[in-house]
Tab-separated table of C-alpha atoms in Angstrom:
chain	number	residue	atom	x	y	z
A	19	SER	CA	-107.068	10.966	265.200
A	20	ASN	CA	-106.304	12.700	268.767
A	21	GLY	CA	-103.014	13.548	267.821
A	22	ALA	CA	-101.117	10.823	269.344
A	23	LEU	CA	-98.080	9.446	267.887
A	24	SER	CA	-98.985	6.006	266.975
A	25	TRP	CA	-95.555	4.566	266.127
A	26	SER	CA	-92.363	6.164	264.854
A	27	GLU	CA	-89.132	4.856	262.505
A	28	ALA	CA	-85.626	5.725	262.504
A	29	PHE	CA	-82.680	5.052	259.814
A	30	ALA	CA	-79.034	4.942	260.233
A	31	TYR	CA	-76.527	4.698	257.475
A	32	ASN	CA	-72.946	4.015	256.966
A	33	ALA	CA	-70.899	6.696	255.299
A	34	ALA	CA	-71.577	5.278	251.609
A	35	GLY	CA	-75.040	6.385	252.241
A	36	ASN	CA	-76.610	3.071	252.918
A	37	THR	CA	-78.841	2.044	255.187
A	38	THR	CA	-77.187	-0.028	258.286
A	39	GLU	CA	-80.374	-0.313	260.487
A	40	TYR	CA	-84.142	0.535	260.069
A	41	THR	CA	-85.834	0.849	263.702
A	42	GLU	CA	-89.778	0.875	263.621
A	43	PHE	CA	-91.013	2.003	267.545
A	44	ASN	CA	-93.909	1.685	269.110
A	45	SER	CA	-95.965	4.553	270.451
A	46	ASP	CA	-94.662	4.345	274.061
A	47	GLY	CA	-90.807	3.936	272.254
A	48	SER	CA	-90.350	0.493	272.804
A	49	ILE	CA	-88.944	-1.475	269.273
A	50	ASP	CA	-91.339	-3.036	267.241
A	51	THR	CA	-89.480	-4.502	264.638
A	52	LYS	CA	-85.487	-3.868	263.438
A	53	ARG	CA	-83.510	-5.068	260.393
A	54	VAL	CA	-79.678	-5.123	260.085
A	55	PHE	CA	-78.910	-4.351	256.727
A	56	LYS	CA	-75.054	-5.394	255.620
A	57	TYR	CA	-73.812	-4.074	252.171
A	58	ASP	CA	-70.544	-6.188	250.187
A	59	ASP	CA	-67.663	-4.165	248.671
A	60	LYS	CA	-69.778	-2.604	245.701
A	61	GLY	CA	-72.430	-1.602	247.995
A	62	ASN	CA	-74.842	-4.353	247.418
A	63	VAL	CA	-77.116	-6.054	249.801
A	64	VAL	CA	-76.071	-9.334	251.133
A	65	GLU	CA	-77.728	-9.876	254.324
A	66	VAL	CA	-80.787	-8.287	256.230
A	67	ARG	CA	-81.774	-9.154	259.904
A	68	ARG	CA	-84.940	-8.898	261.186
A	69	TYR	CA	-85.539	-8.134	264.719
A	70	LYS	CA	-89.056	-8.451	266.391
A	71	SER	CA	-89.009	-6.807	269.676
A	72	ASP	CA	-85.760	-8.559	270.858
A	73	ILE	CA	-86.235	-11.753	268.779
A	74	LEU	CA	-84.313	-12.114	265.763
A	75	ILE	CA	-86.983	-13.976	263.549
A	76	PRO	CA	-85.989	-15.468	260.151
A	77	MET	CA	-83.753	-13.681	257.945
A	78	TYR	CA	-82.452	-14.160	254.392
A	79	THR	CA	-80.039	-13.620	252.424
A	80	LYS	CA	-79.582	-12.093	249.050
A	81	GLU	CA	-76.942	-13.000	246.730
A	82	TYR	CA	-75.644	-11.629	243.776
A	83	GLN	CA	-73.687	-12.831	240.567
A	84	ILE	CA	-71.833	-10.366	238.529
A	85	SER	CA	-71.418	-11.244	235.354
A	86	TYR	CA	-68.339	-9.947	233.143
A	87	ARG	CA	-68.157	-9.837	230.094
């Protein structure tokens, strides 16, 4: 390697310490991929939106079933 940066990443967190955004940058500083996370009141990931550059690409929603005994 010539020592040049090929990519970098950044994270953002909420007050509970959960990741709210994860961003990957190209070597020129432009955004390659970004993920935005949403949580329920229990801290479970309930939605992830993924972006490629500025375009929203298919997202998925995680659903959790809670069992009370």
